[in-house]
XYZ file of N, CA and C in Angstrom:
741
model
N 28.336 -17.394 -5.647
C 26.880 -17.755 -4.721
C 26.082 -16.742 -5.166
N 24.741 -17.003 -5.845
C 24.019 -15.877 -5.769
C 23.185 -15.948 -4.589
N 22.731 -14.489 -4.700
C 22.084 -14.199 -3.440
C 20.756 -15.243 -3.409
N 19.647 -15.400 -4.666
C 18.922 -16.007 -4.842
C 19.255 -17.447 -4.284
N 20.031 -18.216 -4.318
C 20.744 -19.692 -3.403
C 20.750 -19.472 -1.986
N 20.755 -18.285 -1.650
C 20.528 -17.915 -0.135
C 19.346 -17.917 0.553
N 18.547 -17.482 -0.535
C 17.267 -17.007 0.119
C 15.962 -18.038 -0.256
N 14.961 -17.750 0.708
C 13.873 -18.874 1.136
C 12.504 -17.821 0.809
N 12.472 -16.921 1.014
C 11.419 -16.187 1.219
C 11.681 -14.656 0.547
N 10.351 -13.693 -0.516
C 10.674 -12.859 -0.670
C 9.345 -11.749 0.157
N 9.692 -10.617 0.410
C 8.280 -10.093 0.818
C 8.378 -8.970 0.208
N 7.118 -8.385 -0.255
C 6.997 -7.084 -1.450
C 6.024 -6.091 -0.561
N 6.247 -4.833 -0.519
C 5.354 -3.547 -0.227
C 4.625 -3.565 -1.222
N 3.163 -3.223 -1.288
C 2.624 -2.979 -2.289
C 2.128 -2.011 -2.986
N 2.100 -0.691 -2.716
C 1.613 0.549 -3.556
C 2.861 0.800 -3.578
N 3.337 1.595 -4.874
C 4.265 2.245 -5.569
C 5.814 0.988 -5.516
N 5.198 -0.503 -5.210
C 6.307 -1.474 -5.541
C 5.593 -2.482 -6.540
N 4.114 -2.809 -6.460
C 3.940 -3.865 -7.306
C 2.527 -2.959 -7.963
N 2.089 -1.939 -7.658
C 0.810 -1.327 -8.332
C 1.297 0.196 -8.042
N 0.486 1.174 -8.524
C 0.186 2.855 -8.400
C -1.028 3.177 -8.586
N -1.409 4.555 -7.918
C -2.919 4.821 -8.080
C -2.618 5.581 -9.663
N -3.987 5.363 -10.093
C -4.343 5.726 -11.573
C -4.942 7.078 -11.536
N -4.602 8.387 -12.259
C -5.222 9.777 -11.997
C -5.153 10.167 -10.679
N -5.612 11.115 -10.489
C -5.529 12.209 -9.553
C -6.730 11.460 -8.381
N -6.279 11.916 -7.183
C -7.485 11.620 -6.216
C -9.015 12.681 -6.443
N -9.142 13.969 -7.093
C -9.986 14.731 -7.515
C -10.664 14.071 -8.608
N -10.099 13.114 -9.421
C -10.815 12.406 -10.218
C -11.957 11.591 -9.446
N -11.734 11.070 -8.514
C -12.891 10.478 -8.054
C -13.980 10.885 -7.143
N -13.362 11.858 -6.474
C -14.049 12.973 -5.497
C -15.329 13.525 -6.425
N -14.696 13.913 -7.631
C -15.368 14.457 -8.358
C -16.509 14.130 -9.201
N -16.028 12.426 -9.457
C -17.034 11.579 -10.046
C -18.363 11.478 -9.039
N -18.031 11.340 -8.073
C -18.724 10.873 -6.891
C -19.931 12.270 -6.739
N -19.329 13.355 -6.771
C -20.005 14.723 -6.502
C -21.178 15.087 -7.818
N -20.441 14.438 -9.152
C -21.179 14.479 -10.360
C -22.431 13.780 -10.118
N -22.307 12.120 -9.699
C -23.379 11.566 -9.746
C -24.615 11.803 -8.824
N -24.501 13.118 -7.857
C -25.559 13.450 -7.511
C -26.168 14.903 -7.905
N -25.512 15.300 -9.228
C -25.748 16.334 -9.516
C -24.896 17.658 -8.932
N -23.976 17.653 -8.344
C -23.408 18.533 -7.799
C -21.848 18.744 -8.738
N -21.312 20.377 -8.704
C -20.601 19.996 -9.388
C -19.061 19.842 -8.841
N -17.829 19.811 -9.562
C -16.493 18.858 -9.357
C -15.803 19.753 -7.982
N -15.700 19.189 -6.965
C -14.694 19.894 -5.705
C -13.705 20.330 -6.677
N -12.781 21.161 -5.891
C -11.438 21.929 -6.690
C -10.606 20.527 -6.166
N -9.762 20.264 -7.531
C -8.587 18.965 -7.084
C -7.748 19.585 -6.066
N -6.920 20.611 -6.236
C -6.230 20.615 -5.161
C -6.579 21.371 -4.175
N -7.611 21.637 -3.592
C -8.333 22.073 -2.220
C -9.033 20.328 -1.542
N -9.535 19.825 -2.513
C -9.484 18.471 -1.920
C -8.065 17.368 -1.715
N -7.170 17.313 -2.378
C -6.313 16.410 -2.235
C -5.454 17.598 -1.113
N -5.211 18.749 -0.581
C -4.830 18.792 0.369
C -5.603 18.867 1.777
N -6.840 18.910 1.879
C -7.555 18.481 2.789
C -7.651 17.007 2.813
N -7.425 16.097 1.873
C -7.576 14.694 2.147
C -6.005 14.463 3.055
N -4.770 14.672 2.521
C -3.567 14.708 3.127
C -3.687 14.730 4.540
N -4.129 15.989 5.127
C -4.451 16.368 6.744
C -5.555 15.464 7.096
N -6.336 15.266 6.648
C -7.513 14.433 7.217
C -6.545 12.877 7.655
N -6.126 12.577 6.196
C -5.643 10.988 6.434
C -4.651 10.944 7.816
N -3.685 12.256 7.413
C -2.646 11.982 8.488
C -3.400 11.810 10.005
N -4.819 13.042 10.552
C -4.903 12.894 11.471
C -5.653 11.370 12.131
N -6.720 10.954 10.861
C -7.052 9.617 11.360
C -5.959 8.867 11.737
N -5.006 8.420 10.760
C -3.849 7.645 11.001
C -3.058 7.877 12.658
N -3.292 9.271 13.128
C -2.578 9.275 14.150
C -3.234 8.381 15.497
N -4.419 9.275 15.158
C -5.827 8.794 15.920
C -6.533 7.888 16.429
N -6.788 6.890 15.153
C -7.134 5.462 14.999
C -5.800 4.599 13.902
N -4.859 4.801 14.533
C -3.881 3.445 13.636
C -4.310 2.405 12.871
N -3.819 2.097 12.112
C -3.954 0.797 11.463
C -5.631 0.706 11.048
N -6.162 1.698 10.702
C -7.485 2.056 10.288
C -8.926 1.826 11.008
N -8.063 1.899 12.702
C -9.165 1.810 13.581
C -8.897 0.464 14.103
N -7.881 -0.353 14.183
C -8.053 -1.654 14.580
C -8.115 -1.574 15.929
N -7.083 -1.008 17.169
C -7.382 -0.864 18.424
C -8.693 -0.635 18.953
N -9.435 0.358 18.080
C -10.561 0.828 18.408
C -11.939 0.417 18.341
N -11.496 -0.892 17.372
C -12.184 -2.066 16.623
C -13.527 -0.921 15.851
N -12.933 0.206 15.038
C -13.705 0.826 14.628
C -13.735 -0.145 12.565
N -15.210 -0.007 12.297
C -15.616 -0.400 11.394
C -14.778 0.078 9.964
N -14.324 -0.526 9.370
C -13.285 -0.061 8.175
C -14.345 0.998 7.450
N -15.434 0.641 7.449
C -16.234 1.730 6.548
C -16.363 3.414 7.334
N -16.504 2.925 8.510
C -16.269 4.301 9.557
C -15.152 5.241 9.581
N -13.861 4.247 9.405
C -13.038 4.837 9.597
C -12.965 5.879 8.159
N -12.882 5.277 6.768
C -12.800 6.067 5.840
C -14.226 7.094 5.879
N -15.118 6.982 6.314
C -15.895 7.751 6.056
C -15.924 9.185 7.495
N -15.246 9.189 8.196
C -14.900 10.075 8.790
C -13.645 10.824 8.271
N -12.937 10.238 7.489
C -11.902 10.590 7.069
C -12.196 11.206 5.831
N -13.154 10.750 4.762
C -13.545 11.958 3.642
C -14.615 12.995 4.460
N -15.424 12.668 5.131
C -16.099 13.810 5.860
C -15.268 15.176 5.777
N -14.325 14.511 6.804
C -13.149 15.451 7.303
C -12.374 16.032 5.835
N -11.857 15.413 4.930
C -11.670 15.752 3.558
C -12.310 17.038 3.139
N -13.744 16.719 2.689
C -14.404 17.485 2.086
C -14.639 18.753 3.270
N -14.738 18.904 4.547
C -14.775 19.956 5.526
C -13.401 20.723 5.132
N -12.210 20.289 5.545
C -10.890 21.090 5.128
C -10.933 21.783 4.469
N -11.106 20.864 2.606
C -11.280 21.359 1.656
C -12.357 22.664 1.252
N -13.616 23.012 2.246
C -14.062 24.331 2.509
C -15.680 23.585 1.623
N -15.990 22.728 1.611
C -17.036 21.252 1.498
C -18.254 20.863 2.206
N -19.111 21.573 2.985
C -20.067 20.628 3.391
C -21.653 20.562 2.537
N -21.701 18.833 2.953
C -22.913 18.253 2.689
C -23.849 18.046 3.675
N -25.034 18.085 3.398
C -25.892 17.775 4.404
C -25.702 15.557 4.531
N -26.381 15.536 4.955
C -26.321 14.206 5.646
C -26.327 13.521 4.588
N -27.643 13.194 3.833
C -27.858 12.472 2.955
C -27.110 12.599 1.211
N -26.945 13.839 1.473
C -26.186 13.867 0.058
C -24.224 13.284 0.353
N -23.957 13.800 1.471
C -22.553 12.959 1.662
C -22.726 11.610 1.933
N -23.745 11.247 2.483
C -23.862 9.413 2.118
C -23.858 8.694 0.974
N -24.343 9.681 -0.244
C -24.367 9.180 -1.329
C -23.278 9.264 -1.848
N -22.573 10.695 -1.951
C -20.935 11.000 -2.266
C -20.066 10.025 -1.694
N -20.111 9.600 -0.230
C -19.128 8.883 0.318
C -19.160 7.487 -0.334
N -20.189 6.632 -0.347
C -20.639 5.385 -1.130
C -19.929 5.224 -2.578
N -20.220 6.419 -2.990
C -19.393 6.599 -4.660
C -17.938 5.932 -4.445
N -17.255 6.749 -3.445
C -16.000 7.080 -3.128
C -15.191 5.929 -2.655
N -16.236 5.595 -1.393
C -15.963 4.034 -0.598
C -15.679 2.679 -1.625
N -16.603 2.781 -2.814
C -17.084 1.825 -3.725
C -15.863 1.747 -4.470
N -15.461 2.932 -4.992
C -14.509 2.867 -6.249
C -12.911 2.622 -5.433
N -12.622 2.965 -4.271
C -11.293 2.650 -3.911
C -11.196 0.898 -3.183
N -12.700 0.324 -3.361
C -12.559 -0.839 -2.779
C -12.558 -1.652 -4.668
N -12.241 -1.324 -5.450
C -12.638 -1.693 -6.642
C -10.928 -1.507 -7.215
N -10.668 -2.439 -8.650
C -9.194 -2.065 -9.032
C -9.587 -0.676 -9.815
N -10.440 0.023 -9.922
C -10.594 1.084 -10.877
C -9.442 2.414 -10.533
N -9.119 2.374 -9.234
C -8.035 3.727 -9.289
C -6.270 3.288 -9.049
N -6.584 1.492 -9.434
C -5.193 1.274 -9.469
C -4.714 0.656 -10.902
N -3.197 0.561 -11.175
C -2.977 0.192 -12.534
C -1.898 -0.709 -11.412
N -1.323 -2.150 -12.491
C -0.237 -2.910 -11.773
C 0.718 -2.884 -12.664
N 2.068 -2.693 -12.074
C 3.318 -2.523 -12.851
C 3.179 -3.397 -13.814
N 3.823 -3.917 -15.002
C 3.723 -4.471 -15.819
C 4.825 -5.957 -15.613
N 5.879 -5.717 -14.696
C 6.702 -6.713 -14.323
C 6.277 -7.334 -13.036
N 5.241 -7.071 -12.680
C 4.706 -7.376 -11.141
C 4.613 -8.957 -11.122
N 3.494 -8.784 -11.990
C 2.913 -10.618 -11.970
C 4.024 -11.749 -11.990
N 4.466 -11.065 -13.405
C 5.704 -11.902 -13.907
C 6.904 -12.247 -12.792
N 7.523 -11.080 -12.154
C 8.069 -11.541 -10.608
C 7.875 -12.250 -10.018
N 6.652 -12.256 -9.395
C 6.096 -12.921 -8.287
C 5.636 -14.146 -8.615
N 5.366 -14.448 -9.786
C 5.255 -15.920 -10.466
C 6.771 -16.662 -10.602
N 7.733 -15.721 -11.072
C 9.237 -16.634 -10.999
C 9.583 -16.851 -9.699
N 9.132 -15.382 -8.704
C 10.082 -16.167 -7.193
C 9.519 -17.454 -6.889
N 8.118 -17.158 -7.039
C 7.465 -18.872 -6.540
C 7.871 -20.242 -7.332
N 8.019 -20.015 -8.471
C 8.724 -21.104 -9.210
C 9.948 -21.723 -8.718
N 10.689 -20.353 -8.575
C 12.408 -20.842 -7.726
C 11.769 -21.420 -6.365
N 10.563 -21.758 -5.994
C 10.516 -22.363 -4.979
C 10.740 -21.187 -3.829
N 10.381 -19.923 -3.690
C 10.651 -19.261 -2.501
C 9.069 -18.886 -2.196
N 9.210 -18.895 -1.234
C 7.824 -18.622 -0.458
C 7.787 -16.945 -0.699
N 6.718 -16.147 -1.015
C 6.417 -15.071 -1.218
C 5.060 -14.476 -0.553
N 5.675 -13.169 -0.154
C 4.939 -12.425 1.090
C 4.599 -11.270 0.782
N 3.113 -10.695 0.965
C 2.712 -9.431 0.872
C 3.183 -8.640 2.345
N 3.382 -7.067 2.481
C 3.724 -6.226 3.786
C 3.228 -5.015 3.525
N 2.028 -4.550 3.844
C 1.605 -3.100 3.169
C 0.756 -2.456 4.284
N 1.067 -1.191 4.644
C 0.069 -0.543 5.518
C -1.136 -0.163 4.897
N -2.028 -1.282 4.541
C -3.194 -1.197 3.862
C -4.395 -2.322 4.625
N -5.780 -1.833 4.510
C -6.829 -2.458 5.143
C -7.096 -3.960 4.494
N -8.274 -4.002 4.695
C -8.339 -5.298 4.761
C -9.145 -5.860 3.055
N -9.479 -4.793 2.205
C -9.710 -4.660 0.811
C -8.711 -4.869 0.242
N -7.526 -4.577 0.203
C -6.606 -4.642 -0.553
C -6.673 -6.464 -0.766
N -6.090 -7.403 0.366
C -6.245 -8.377 0.504
C -7.486 -9.275 -0.603
N -8.671 -8.950 0.186
C -9.964 -9.748 -0.480
C -10.301 -9.314 -1.624
N -10.037 -7.786 -1.829
C -10.702 -7.485 -3.806
C -9.731 -6.953 -4.293
N -8.908 -5.913 -3.984
C -8.351 -5.264 -5.027
C -7.363 -5.910 -5.389
N -6.311 -6.455 -4.669
C -5.074 -7.302 -5.306
C -5.622 -8.432 -6.125
N -6.722 -9.201 -5.592
C -7.038 -10.245 -6.921
C -7.703 -9.874 -8.049
N -8.613 -8.324 -7.873
C -9.167 -7.870 -8.864
C -8.163 -7.263 -10.083
N -6.758 -7.209 -9.837
C -5.933 -6.778 -10.409
C -4.962 -7.862 -10.287
N -5.395 -9.135 -10.625
C -4.507 -10.492 -10.832
C -3.411 -10.741 -10.147
N -3.302 -10.506 -8.959
C -2.235 -10.514 -8.346
C -3.099 -11.219 -7.130
N -3.136 -12.588 -7.262
C -4.123 -13.844 -6.436
C -3.298 -14.498 -5.309
N -3.656 -14.577 -4.044
C -2.817 -15.483 -2.722
C -2.964 -16.911 -3.837
N -1.655 -17.443 -3.706
C -2.020 -19.003 -4.493
C -1.243 -19.001 -5.542
N -1.430 -17.851 -6.431
C -0.806 -18.086 -7.410
C 0.480 -16.565 -7.832
N 0.494 -15.351 -7.088
C 1.189 -14.732 -7.223
C 1.841 -14.530 -5.782
N 1.260 -14.699 -4.389
C 1.730 -14.363 -3.317
C 1.032 -15.851 -2.130
N 2.142 -15.853 -1.506
C 1.786 -17.019 -0.580
C 0.897 -17.020 1.058
N 1.388 -15.576 1.252
C 0.745 -15.000 2.543
C 0.797 -13.259 2.639
N -0.224 -12.839 3.330
C -0.092 -11.168 3.238
C -0.256 -10.921 5.198
N 0.379 -9.901 5.253
C 0.590 -9.243 6.215
C -0.086 -7.595 6.097
N -1.494 -7.364 6.481
C -1.924 -6.290 6.320
C -2.108 -5.058 7.492
N -1.539 -3.820 7.658
C -1.603 -3.219 8.947
C -3.133 -3.309 9.384
N -3.834 -3.263 8.574
C -5.575 -2.854 9.272
C -6.200 -4.103 9.350
N -5.149 -5.589 9.424
C -5.570 -6.732 9.657
C -5.093 -6.915 10.995
N -3.703 -6.517 11.118
C -2.766 -7.145 12.346
C -2.420 -5.972 13.154
N -3.146 -4.886 13.019
C -3.049 -3.634 14.272
C -1.504 -2.998 14.301
N -0.762 -3.503 13.356
C 0.566 -2.993 13.831
C 0.937 -2.439 12.064
N 1.527 -1.512 12.106
C 1.783 -1.103 10.839
C 3.557 -0.551 10.662
N 3.910 -0.851 9.576
C 5.413 0.012 9.233
C 5.652 1.614 9.217
N 6.317 1.920 9.899
C 8.090 1.134 10.081
C 7.861 0.490 11.498
N 6.882 0.209 12.073
C 7.623 -0.731 13.267
C 8.123 -2.146 13.126
N 8.750 -2.520 13.036
C 9.813 -4.045 13.019
C 8.436 -4.959 13.025
N 7.778 -4.914 13.983
C 7.511 -5.960 14.411
C 6.377 -6.671 13.225
N 5.940 -5.685 12.196
C 5.302 -6.151 10.876
C 5.855 -6.909 10.491
N 7.372 -6.809 10.073
C 8.389 -7.782 9.398
C 8.757 -8.940 10.388
N 8.481 -8.952 11.945
C 8.726 -10.330 12.420
C 7.325 -11.197 12.007
N 6.079 -10.515 12.214
C 5.350 -11.083 11.661
C 4.810 -12.129 10.615
N 5.586 -11.376 9.704
C 5.739 -11.766 8.184
C 6.731 -12.963 8.302
N 7.770 -13.422 9.106
C 8.692 -13.777 9.302
C 8.315 -15.552 9.617
N 7.118 -14.652 10.916
C 6.458 -16.154 11.297
C 5.570 -16.669 10.091
N 4.791 -16.096 10.286
C 3.855 -16.101 8.681
C 4.473 -17.105 7.766
N 5.726 -16.687 7.344
C 6.689 -17.457 6.075
C 6.839 -18.890 6.772
N 6.477 -19.252 7.960
C 6.790 -20.520 8.270
C 8.044 -20.236 9.385
N 8.868 -19.404 10.095
C 9.813 -19.007 10.533
C 10.869 -19.122 10.070
N 10.983 -18.545 8.679
C 12.087 -18.687 8.193
C 12.799 -17.790 8.498
N 14.305 -17.658 8.678
C 15.756 -16.963 9.278
C 15.090 -15.549 8.337
N 15.426 -14.461 9.203
C 15.485 -13.246 8.674
C 16.665 -13.278 7.499
N 17.540 -13.718 7.600
C 19.098 -13.359 6.647
C 18.531 -14.693 5.338
N 17.723 -15.338 5.588
C 17.371 -16.079 4.017
C 16.131 -15.206 3.386
N 15.660 -14.301 3.823
C 14.322 -13.318 3.499
C 15.211 -11.871 3.050
N 14.373 -11.422 1.565
C 14.462 -10.544 1.069
C 13.129 -9.436 1.111
N 13.410 -8.162 1.713
C 12.375 -7.729 1.539
C 12.655 -6.197 0.485
N 11.422 -6.433 -0.658
C 11.604 -5.050 -1.352
C 10.053 -3.831 -1.303
N 10.671 -2.768 -1.446
C 9.590 -1.842 -1.049
C 10.318 -0.252 -1.833
N 9.410 0.423 -1.308
C 10.036 1.624 -2.100
C 10.200 3.066 -1.141
N 10.440 2.811 0.275
C 10.817 3.757 0.951
C 11.950 3.236 1.881
N 12.461 4.126 2.082
C 13.671 3.788 3.415
C 13.176 3.993 4.582
N 12.443 4.669 4.716
C 11.928 4.884 6.310
C 10.880 3.466 6.868
N 9.975 3.261 5.736
C 8.998 2.065 6.076
C 9.299 0.833 5.536
N 10.256 0.931 4.865
C 10.889 -0.505 3.987
C 11.927 -1.346 4.356
N 12.709 0.020 4.178
C 14.298 -0.846 4.274
C 15.061 -0.708 5.710
N 14.728 0.625 6.298
C 15.601 0.470 7.840
C 14.399 -0.503 8.995
N 13.526 -0.633 8.785
C 12.912 -1.242 9.660
C 13.183 -3.218 9.084
N 13.111 -3.227 8.157
C 13.654 -4.792 7.332
C 14.886 -5.051 8.176
N 15.732 -4.022 7.664
C 17.250 -4.827 7.776
C 17.434 -4.844 9.538
N 16.487 -3.653 10.395
C 17.168 -4.139 11.483
C 16.326 -5.388 12.497
N 15.610 -5.868 11.557
C 15.518 -7.229 12.103
C 15.701 -8.640 11.263
N 16.964 -8.153 10.473
C 17.964 -8.788 10.231
C 17.882 -9.414 8.438
N 16.757 -9.221 7.633
C 16.493 -9.183 6.637
C 17.447 -8.425 5.759
N 17.281 -9.144 4.471
C 18.044 -8.572 3.404
C 16.913 -7.561 2.990
N 17.366 -6.240 2.173
C 16.396 -5.288 1.804
C 16.912 -4.756 0.516
N 16.245 -4.388 -0.205
C 16.542 -3.586 -1.134
C 15.353 -2.640 -1.640
N 15.532 -1.068 -2.442
C 14.603 -0.351 -2.634
C 14.562 -0.071 -4.196
N 13.001 0.175 -4.616
C 12.725 0.458 -6.146
C 12.406 1.746 -6.348
N 13.213 2.142 -7.430
C 12.774 3.763 -7.515
C 12.048 3.922 -8.709
N 10.630 3.160 -8.707
C 10.136 3.464 -10.162
C 9.837 4.731 -10.743
N 9.892 6.106 -9.884
C 9.540 7.149 -10.654
C 10.742 8.311 -10.623
N 11.729 7.831 -10.537
C 12.803 8.287 -10.313
C 13.264 9.518 -8.881
N 12.560 8.992 -8.065
C 12.533 9.711 -7.218
C 13.880 10.945 -6.737
N 13.845 12.402 -6.071
C 15.358 12.720 -5.647
C 15.397 12.111 -4.536
N 14.887 11.603 -3.928
C 15.483 10.944 -2.579
C 16.410 9.533 -2.602
N 16.387 9.020 -4.148
C 16.705 7.686 -4.130
C 18.169 7.865 -4.250
N 19.087 9.348 -4.389
C 20.386 9.538 -4.302
C 20.612 9.163 -2.361
N 19.600 9.777 -1.909
C 19.917 9.752 0.085
C 19.777 8.282 0.449
N 19.017 7.488 -0.296
C 18.885 5.879 -0.197
C 20.032 5.100 -0.221
N 20.616 5.884 -1.749
C 21.987 4.892 -1.779
C 23.167 5.322 -1.100
N 23.044 6.648 -0.641
C 24.116 6.896 0.689
C 23.955 6.211 2.042
N 22.549 6.272 1.983
C 22.511 5.091 3.471
C 23.031 3.747 2.967
N 23.038 3.420 2.082
C 23.737 2.342 1.800
C 22.857 1.161 1.219
N 21.462 1.689 0.603
C 20.628 0.665 0.403
C 21.210 0.107 -1.297
N 20.565 -0.787 -1.766
C 20.467 -0.753 -3.040
C 19.126 -0.482 -3.558
N 19.321 0.649 -4.780
C 18.561 0.979 -5.285
C 18.208 0.528 -6.768
N 17.305 -0.313 -6.951
C 16.715 -0.703 -8.753
C 15.660 0.109 -9.126
N 15.850 0.374 -10.793
C 14.179 0.816 -11.476
C 13.160 -0.290 -11.252
N 13.100 -1.364 -11.021
C 12.458 -1.999 -11.345
C 12.274 -3.749 -11.137
N 11.015 -4.540 -11.107
C 11.221 -5.631 -10.429
C 12.289 -6.448 -11.600
N 12.357 -6.421 -12.875
C 13.253 -6.745 -13.867
C 14.643 -6.798 -13.347
N 14.894 -5.693 -12.736
C 16.195 -5.114 -12.562
C 16.501 -6.276 -10.975
N 15.519 -6.329 -10.406
C 15.632 -7.465 -9.034
C 16.028 -8.593 -9.748
N 15.257 -8.829 -10.780
C 15.470 -10.683 -11.000
C 16.976 -10.539 -11.933
N 17.366 -9.849 -12.314
C 18.824 -9.921 -12.782
C 19.678 -9.902 -11.794
N 19.618 -9.102 -10.843
C 20.438 -9.049 -9.715
C 20.378 -10.258 -8.870
N 19.392 -10.665 -8.767
C 18.962 -11.947 -8.159
C 19.665 -13.510 -8.772
N 19.546 -13.366 -9.586
C 19.927 -14.283 -10.872
C 21.524 -14.176 -10.905
C-alpha cells in the first residue's frame, strides 16, 4: 500500500522548498541606494546588519507585528532602517523613505525570487491525485496575495489553502500553525497529511508532534542533512523524488 493511498492532504513550506532567493540581499539594497544617487552600501555589512535587525524585530514583534497590530510596512521600515544603522549607514528621513520604498516594492514583487522547476508540476500532480494542498509559511500577507501568484503558484490551481504567520499570529516551530492547517484542510486527520519542508526545527519536528507524516528536502546539500537523517527524518533532494516515493 503506497503512502499516497493513505494521504488526503499535503502541506508544503515555501522558502527553500518551493522557491528560493535570487542574488544577494545587498543587490537590492544597492539598487535602492543607487536610485537616489548614493553609492552601494557594503554587501557584507548590510547582510550582517539585516540578520541582527530581523532577529530583533522577530523577537520583539513576532509574526510581522501581528499581536501589536503593527502595519506590515511599518514593521519592515523599522527593520530596514535598523539594518542600515547597524551596517553604519544613516540617511536623512527623505532619503531613507525613497530607499525604503524601493526595497519594500522589490521584496513585494517576484523579482528577488525563483521557483524551483519541480514546484508547480508537483503541486498540480498532488491536486490531480485528489489531495488537498496547503501552504504553511513564516511569511507576511504579500506572499499569499502577490508573490506566489506572480511566480505562477496560484491558489486554486497549485494550492487550496494557505497558513501564513503574518496573517495568523502563530509561527513555526509552534505546532499550532500545523493544527490550523489541518482545520483549514477540512479537519483532515494528521496521520492522513504529509508536510514537506526544509528545516528539522521548524518543519519536521512540529509537524510530527501533531501526528502528521513529514519529510525534508535538501535542495542545497546542506551539512545539516546528515543530522536530519540521524534524527529519523526522510531526506530527499527535490519534489520529483517525493513524487517517486509517494507513487
